[in-house]
Amino acid sequence: MSLPNIMFNISNNGLGLLQSDTQKVPGFVLTGATVTGANKVTVGNSYQIFSLEEAVNLGIEETGTNAFAYGQIKSFYAEAKKGAELWFMLVASTVTLEDQADLTKNFAKKLLSDAQGKIRVLGLLKKSGTSETITNGLDNDVHLSVVKAQALAEDFSDRYFPVRILISGNKFDGTVANLKDYSTTDYNKVSILIANVDGSKEASIGLALGRLASIPTQRKISRVKDGAVEPLAAYFTNGEPVFTLDAAWDAIDNKNYIFLRSFASQSGFFFTGDKTLTKSTDDFNSLARGLVMDEAVLIAYATLVQELSDEVPVTASGTIHPTIIKTWQNSIERQIGGLMVEAGKLSGVKAFIDENQNVLVTNNVNVELQLLPVGYADFITVNIGFTTTLE
């Protein structure tokens, strides 16, 4: 027997500290080539970088076989700035957009897995060739990839690795009527960008990912206060300036494509929005709304997984004990409130657990979590006119 003494058991969770913030890390699958030599890039491998210089050190240089990838990564860091985390994979020119998104092939799937759930938004980009088939206004490969991308995103979401996907709308044929109308479909985890800043046949996916990485989860890439993404020129992926179709901008937007536009009295070009390829009645008809939900799900999961398979005390009448209900509700609300509501990503949060659930029979506890999102001033209506008096 030891001598009489005093022993302290120190708790490490009494302060109710918040989880670490869930970062909106981008991933990028794009056309490139293997570079020979030690510590150089190899197609099909995943890489994590924090600057353009790191990409150059891997052999992705301004000239040569990886000039295409260099330009896109340069655009990313021009917007996101040095220090921003980027996961990417180069794939051979024979790999289609559909292949990139295919859940059965080791391209986007491998990149997402290698990043271990860090990637929240994924860009898919293929350098155009000369033999593509144009269907519904774009390279047919784009439309085929949308289906695969939705399936990919749904699969990873089920594993608590949620991701939203932005696809390059290659080779727009310039005829708005030909464009497939994605406002009638149900691909709410996927968007298509059909504009660039260099007049090429591919979209500026790197630029869009850079803007997404530099703004908070709830913010749309079209927010004017964040400034123009390009000061001088913007094009569709048919190589023509966006001004050539300015009378049809609304029609293109109504089909749920993202492109670049300008405003009177404002210099530069801005993204038109962040629409996904789904109906206007879908809660997730914008990338921002989807990214906010993904973040909330991850926070709630990280909070509740600590309670998994734990004992749940019940009252004499067999209902869940009020102490358990209050503890769980407060824990979820505190985490989401601190990480999202106070940060302006949500307007409010409320958790509710029905005490009358028969947990003794079902071994299941249902939790209702209500999220009040922020609104967006996408349209501003001003009633203006002359008056004889000012009230």
Coordinates of C-alpha atoms in Angstrom, one line a residue:
M1 CA 0.0 0.0 0.0
S2 CA 1.3 3.4 -1.0
L3 CA 1.6 6.4 1.3
P4 CA -1.5 8.7 1.7
N5 CA -1.5 11.2 -1.1
I6 CA -3.7 13.4 -3.3
M7 CA -4.1 12.5 -7.0
F8 CA -5.7 14.8 -9.6
N9 CA -7.4 13.4 -12.6
I10 CA -7.3 16.3 -15.1
S11 CA -10.2 16.6 -17.6
N12 CA -9.3 17.8 -21.1
N13 CA -12.7 18.7 -22.4
G14 CA -14.2 21.0 -19.8
L15 CA -13.9 24.1 -21.9
G16 CA -16.0 22.8 -24.7
L17 CA -13.5 24.0 -27.3
L18 CA -14.4 24.1 -31.0
Q19 CA -13.2 21.7 -33.6
S20 CA -10.6 22.9 -36.0
D21 CA -12.1 24.8 -39.0
T22 CA -13.0 22.7 -42.0
Q23 CA -11.0 24.2 -44.9
K24 CA -12.4 24.4 -48.5
V25 CA -9.4 22.8 -50.1
P26 CA -9.5 22.4 -53.9
G27 CA -8.4 19.5 -56.1
F28 CA -7.6 19.5 -59.8
V29 CA -7.3 16.8 -62.4
L30 CA -5.9 18.1 -65.7
T31 CA -4.1 17.1 -68.8
G32 CA -0.3 16.9 -68.5
A33 CA 2.7 14.6 -69.0
T34 CA 5.3 12.8 -67.0
V35 CA 8.6 14.5 -66.6
T36 CA 11.7 12.3 -66.3
G37 CA 14.1 12.8 -63.4
A38 CA 14.1 12.6 -59.6
N39 CA 11.2 14.2 -57.8
K40 CA 9.4 15.1 -61.0
V41 CA 5.7 14.8 -61.8
T42 CA 4.3 11.5 -63.0
V43 CA 0.9 11.2 -64.6
G44 CA -1.6 9.4 -62.4
N45 CA 0.1 10.4 -59.1
S46 CA -1.4 12.8 -56.6
Y47 CA 0.5 15.9 -55.4
Q48 CA -0.1 18.4 -52.7
I49 CA 1.5 21.9 -53.2
F50 CA 1.3 25.3 -51.7
S51 CA 2.8 27.5 -54.4
L52 CA 3.4 27.8 -58.1
E53 CA 7.2 27.4 -57.4
E54 CA 6.5 23.9 -56.1
A55 CA 4.7 23.0 -59.3
V56 CA 7.7 24.3 -61.3
N57 CA 10.1 22.2 -59.2
L58 CA 8.0 19.1 -60.2
G59 CA 8.6 19.9 -63.8
I60 CA 5.4 21.8 -64.6
E61 CA 7.0 24.7 -66.4
E62 CA 5.8 27.7 -68.5
T63 CA 7.2 26.1 -71.7
G64 CA 7.4 22.5 -72.7
T65 CA 5.1 19.5 -72.3
N66 CA 3.3 20.8 -69.3
A67 CA 2.8 24.4 -70.4
F68 CA -1.0 23.8 -70.4
A69 CA -1.0 22.7 -66.7
Y70 CA 1.4 25.5 -65.8
G71 CA -1.0 28.1 -67.1
Q72 CA -3.9 26.7 -65.1
I73 CA -1.9 26.4 -61.8
K74 CA -0.5 29.8 -62.3
S75 CA -4.0 31.2 -62.6
F76 CA -5.0 29.4 -59.4
Y77 CA -2.2 31.0 -57.4
A78 CA -2.7 34.4 -59.0
E79 CA -6.1 34.3 -57.3
A80 CA -5.6 32.1 -54.2
K81 CA -2.1 33.4 -53.5
K82 CA 1.0 31.6 -52.3
G83 CA 0.4 29.3 -49.4
A84 CA -3.0 28.1 -50.6
E85 CA -3.3 24.3 -50.5
L86 CA -3.9 22.5 -53.8
W87 CA -4.1 18.8 -54.6
F88 CA -3.7 17.9 -58.2
M89 CA -3.1 15.1 -60.6
L90 CA -1.9 15.2 -64.2
V91 CA -3.4 12.7 -66.6
A92 CA -2.4 11.8 -70.2
S93 CA -4.0 13.6 -73.1
T94 CA -5.9 10.4 -74.0
V95 CA -7.8 10.5 -70.7
T96 CA -11.2 12.0 -71.3
L97 CA -13.2 14.1 -68.9
E98 CA -15.6 11.2 -68.5
D99 CA -12.6 9.0 -67.6
Q100 CA -11.4 11.6 -65.1
A101 CA -14.7 11.5 -63.3
D102 CA -15.3 7.8 -63.5
L103 CA -15.7 6.1 -60.1
T104 CA -14.2 2.9 -61.5
K105 CA -11.0 4.5 -62.7
N106 CA -8.1 5.8 -60.7
F107 CA -8.1 9.5 -61.6
A108 CA -10.4 11.8 -59.6
K109 CA -11.3 8.9 -57.4
K110 CA -7.6 8.3 -56.5
L111 CA -6.9 12.0 -56.0
L112 CA -9.9 12.3 -53.6
S113 CA -8.8 9.2 -51.7
D114 CA -5.2 10.2 -51.5
A115 CA -6.2 13.6 -50.0
Q116 CA -8.1 11.7 -47.4
G117 CA -11.2 13.8 -47.5
K118 CA -9.5 17.2 -47.5
I119 CA -10.7 18.2 -51.0
R120 CA -14.1 20.0 -50.9
V121 CA -14.2 21.2 -54.5
L122 CA -12.7 19.4 -57.5
G123 CA -11.9 20.8 -61.0
L124 CA -11.8 18.6 -64.1
L125 CA -10.0 19.8 -67.2
K126 CA -8.9 18.2 -70.4
K127 CA -6.9 19.9 -73.1
S128 CA -8.9 19.9 -76.3
G129 CA -7.7 18.2 -79.4
T130 CA -8.9 18.2 -83.0
S131 CA -11.3 15.2 -83.2
E132 CA -13.9 15.9 -80.5
T133 CA -17.6 15.4 -81.3
I134 CA -19.7 18.5 -80.6
T135 CA -23.1 17.6 -79.1
N136 CA -25.6 20.0 -77.4
G137 CA -23.3 22.9 -77.9
L138 CA -20.1 21.4 -76.3
D139 CA -17.6 18.7 -76.6
N140 CA -19.8 15.6 -76.0
D141 CA -17.2 14.4 -73.4
V142 CA -18.4 17.3 -71.2
H143 CA -22.0 16.0 -71.0
L144 CA -20.8 12.4 -70.5
S145 CA -18.6 13.5 -67.6
V146 CA -21.5 15.3 -65.8
V147 CA -23.2 12.0 -65.1
K148 CA -20.0 10.4 -63.8
A149 CA -19.1 13.4 -61.7
Q150 CA -22.4 13.4 -59.9
A151 CA -22.0 9.7 -59.2
L152 CA -18.5 10.3 -57.9
A153 CA -19.5 13.1 -55.6
E154 CA -22.5 11.1 -54.2
D155 CA -20.2 8.1 -53.5
F156 CA -17.6 10.2 -51.6
S157 CA -20.4 12.1 -49.8
D158 CA -21.7 8.8 -48.4
R159 CA -18.2 8.2 -47.0
Y160 CA -18.2 11.7 -45.3
F161 CA -15.8 13.0 -47.9
P162 CA -18.2 15.5 -49.5
V163 CA -17.0 17.2 -52.7
R164 CA -18.5 19.6 -55.4
I165 CA -17.2 19.3 -58.9
L166 CA -16.5 22.0 -61.6
I167 CA -16.1 20.8 -65.2
S168 CA -14.5 22.6 -68.1
G169 CA -17.2 23.2 -70.8
N170 CA -14.8 22.6 -73.7
K171 CA -15.4 23.8 -77.3
F172 CA -18.7 25.7 -77.0
D173 CA -20.0 25.9 -80.6
G174 CA -21.2 29.5 -80.2
T175 CA -24.9 28.8 -80.7
V176 CA -26.8 29.3 -77.4
A177 CA -29.8 27.4 -78.7
N178 CA -27.7 24.3 -79.0
L179 CA -26.6 24.2 -75.4
K180 CA -28.2 21.5 -73.3
D181 CA -30.6 22.9 -70.7
Y182 CA -29.3 21.8 -67.3
S183 CA -32.0 23.7 -65.4
T184 CA -34.2 20.6 -65.9
T185 CA -31.7 18.0 -64.6
D186 CA -30.7 16.7 -61.2
Y187 CA -26.9 17.0 -61.0
N188 CA -26.7 19.3 -58.0
K189 CA -23.1 18.5 -57.1
V190 CA -21.8 19.5 -60.5
S191 CA -21.2 22.8 -62.4
I192 CA -19.9 23.7 -65.9
L193 CA -17.7 26.7 -66.7
I194 CA -17.7 27.8 -70.4
A195 CA -15.4 30.8 -70.2
N196 CA -11.7 31.6 -70.0
V197 CA -9.3 34.6 -70.1
D198 CA -7.1 33.4 -72.9
G199 CA -9.4 32.7 -75.9
S200 CA -8.7 28.9 -75.8
K201 CA -11.1 26.0 -76.2
E202 CA -11.0 25.2 -72.5
A203 CA -12.4 26.9 -69.4
S204 CA -10.3 28.8 -66.8
I205 CA -10.8 26.1 -64.1
G206 CA -7.7 27.1 -62.3
L207 CA -8.9 30.7 -62.0
A208 CA -12.3 29.5 -60.6
L209 CA -10.7 27.2 -58.1
G210 CA -8.5 30.0 -57.0
R211 CA -11.4 32.2 -56.3
L212 CA -13.2 29.4 -54.5
A213 CA -10.2 28.8 -52.3
S214 CA -9.8 32.4 -51.4
I215 CA -13.4 33.1 -50.1
P216 CA -15.4 31.6 -47.2
T217 CA -17.7 28.7 -47.7
Q218 CA -21.0 30.6 -48.0
R219 CA -19.7 33.2 -50.5
K220 CA -20.5 33.0 -54.2
I221 CA -17.7 33.4 -56.7
S222 CA -19.8 36.1 -58.4
R223 CA -19.6 38.5 -55.4
V224 CA -18.7 41.9 -56.9
K225 CA -17.1 43.2 -53.7
D226 CA -14.4 40.6 -54.0
G227 CA -13.2 42.2 -57.2
A228 CA -12.8 41.2 -60.8
V229 CA -11.1 37.9 -61.6
E230 CA -9.7 39.3 -64.9
P231 CA -9.0 42.9 -65.7
L232 CA -8.7 42.9 -69.5
A233 CA -10.5 40.2 -71.5
A234 CA -12.9 37.3 -71.2
Y235 CA -13.9 34.7 -73.8
F236 CA -16.3 31.8 -74.2
T237 CA -14.7 28.4 -75.0
N238 CA -15.3 29.0 -78.7
G239 CA -12.5 31.6 -78.6
E240 CA -14.9 34.5 -79.0
P241 CA -15.1 37.5 -76.6
V242 CA -18.1 37.2 -74.2
F243 CA -19.4 40.5 -75.5
T244 CA -20.2 38.8 -78.8
L245 CA -23.1 37.1 -77.1
D246 CA -24.1 39.8 -74.6
A247 CA -27.7 39.8 -75.7
A248 CA -27.8 36.0 -74.9
W249 CA -26.2 36.1 -71.5
D250 CA -29.5 35.6 -69.7
A251 CA -30.3 32.7 -72.0
I252 CA -27.0 31.0 -71.2
D253 CA -27.4 31.6 -67.5
N254 CA -30.9 30.2 -67.6
K255 CA -29.4 26.9 -68.8
N256 CA -27.2 26.9 -65.6
Y257 CA -23.8 27.5 -67.2
I258 CA -21.2 29.7 -65.5
F259 CA -19.2 32.2 -67.6
L260 CA -17.6 35.6 -67.3
R261 CA -19.4 39.0 -67.5
S262 CA -18.8 42.7 -67.0
F263 CA -20.8 45.5 -65.4
A264 CA -21.3 49.1 -66.5
S265 CA -19.0 51.4 -64.6
Q266 CA -17.0 48.5 -63.2
S267 CA -13.7 47.5 -64.7
G268 CA -12.8 43.9 -65.3
F269 CA -14.8 40.6 -65.6
F270 CA -16.7 38.7 -63.0
F271 CA -18.1 35.2 -62.7
T272 CA -21.9 35.2 -63.5
G273 CA -22.8 33.0 -60.6
D274 CA -22.2 29.5 -59.1
K275 CA -25.1 27.5 -60.5
T276 CA -25.2 23.8 -60.4
L277 CA -26.8 21.6 -63.0
T278 CA -30.2 21.2 -61.4
K279 CA -33.6 22.7 -61.0
S280 CA -34.2 26.1 -59.4
T281 CA -36.3 24.5 -56.7
D282 CA -33.3 22.4 -55.5
D283 CA -31.8 23.6 -52.3
F284 CA -28.4 22.9 -53.7
N285 CA -28.7 24.9 -57.0
S286 CA -25.5 26.8 -56.1
L287 CA -22.0 25.7 -55.2
A288 CA -22.1 27.9 -52.1
R289 CA -25.2 26.3 -50.7
G290 CA -23.8 22.9 -51.2
L291 CA -20.4 23.7 -49.7
V292 CA -22.1 25.2 -46.6
M293 CA -24.2 22.0 -46.1
D294 CA -21.0 19.9 -46.6
E295 CA -19.2 21.8 -43.9
A296 CA -22.2 21.5 -41.5
V297 CA -22.5 17.8 -42.1
L298 CA -18.8 17.3 -41.3
I299 CA -19.0 19.3 -38.1
A300 CA -22.1 17.5 -36.9
Y301 CA -20.5 14.1 -37.8
A302 CA -17.3 14.9 -35.9
T303 CA -19.4 15.9 -32.9
L304 CA -21.8 13.0 -32.9
V305 CA -19.3 10.2 -33.7
Q306 CA -18.0 10.7 -30.2
E307 CA -21.4 9.4 -28.9
L308 CA -21.6 6.4 -31.2
S309 CA -22.5 3.1 -29.3
D310 CA -22.4 5.0 -26.0
E311 CA -25.0 4.2 -23.4
V312 CA -28.2 6.3 -23.5
P313 CA -29.9 6.5 -20.1
V314 CA -33.7 6.5 -20.1
T315 CA -36.3 7.7 -17.7
A316 CA -38.7 5.4 -15.8
S317 CA -41.2 5.8 -18.7
G318 CA -38.6 4.5 -21.2
T319 CA -37.9 7.9 -22.9
I320 CA -34.5 9.3 -23.5
H321 CA -33.2 11.1 -20.4
P322 CA -33.5 14.9 -20.7
T323 CA -29.8 15.3 -19.7
I324 CA -28.7 13.4 -22.7
I325 CA -30.9 15.4 -25.0
K326 CA -29.7 18.7 -23.7
T327 CA -26.0 17.6 -23.8
W328 CA -26.2 16.4 -27.4
Q329 CA -28.3 19.4 -28.6
N330 CA -26.0 21.9 -27.0
S331 CA -22.9 20.2 -28.3
I332 CA -24.0 20.3 -31.9
E333 CA -25.3 23.9 -31.7
R334 CA -22.1 25.1 -30.0
Q335 CA -19.9 23.6 -32.6
I336 CA -21.9 24.7 -35.7
G337 CA -22.7 28.0 -34.0
G338 CA -19.1 28.8 -33.2
L339 CA -17.6 27.6 -36.5
M340 CA -20.3 28.7 -39.0
V341 CA -22.9 31.1 -37.5
E342 CA -20.4 33.4 -35.8
A343 CA -18.3 33.2 -39.0
G344 CA -21.2 34.4 -41.1
K345 CA -21.5 31.1 -43.0
L346 CA -25.0 30.5 -41.6
S347 CA -27.6 32.7 -40.1
G348 CA -28.6 30.2 -37.4
V349 CA -28.7 26.6 -36.2
K350 CA -31.0 24.6 -34.0
A351 CA -30.8 20.9 -33.0
F352 CA -33.8 18.9 -31.7
I353 CA -34.0 15.4 -30.3
D354 CA -37.4 13.9 -29.6
E355 CA -37.3 12.4 -26.1
N356 CA -40.1 10.0 -26.9
Q357 CA -38.0 7.9 -29.3
N358 CA -38.0 4.2 -28.4
V359 CA -34.2 3.9 -28.2
L360 CA -34.5 0.7 -26.0
V361 CA -36.0 -1.2 -29.0
T362 CA -34.4 0.5 -32.0
N363 CA -30.9 1.4 -30.6
N364 CA -31.2 4.5 -32.8
V365 CA -31.4 8.2 -31.9
N366 CA -32.9 10.6 -34.5
V367 CA -31.5 14.1 -34.5
E368 CA -33.2 16.9 -36.3
L369 CA -30.7 19.7 -37.3
Q370 CA -32.1 22.9 -38.8
L371 CA -29.7 25.2 -40.6
L372 CA -30.8 28.8 -41.4
P373 CA -28.6 29.9 -44.4
V374 CA -27.6 33.3 -45.5
G375 CA -29.4 35.0 -48.3
Y376 CA -27.9 36.5 -51.5
A377 CA -28.6 39.8 -53.2
D378 CA -28.5 38.3 -56.7
F379 CA -31.1 40.7 -57.8
I380 CA -31.6 44.3 -56.6
T381 CA -34.8 46.2 -57.6
V382 CA -34.8 50.0 -57.2
N383 CA -38.0 52.0 -57.5
I384 CA -36.8 55.5 -58.6
G385 CA -38.6 58.6 -59.8
F386 CA -38.9 62.4 -59.4
T387 CA -41.0 63.9 -56.6
T388 CA -42.2 67.4 -55.5
T389 CA -41.4 66.7 -51.9
L390 CA -39.0 64.6 -49.9
E391 CA -40.5 62.7 -47.0

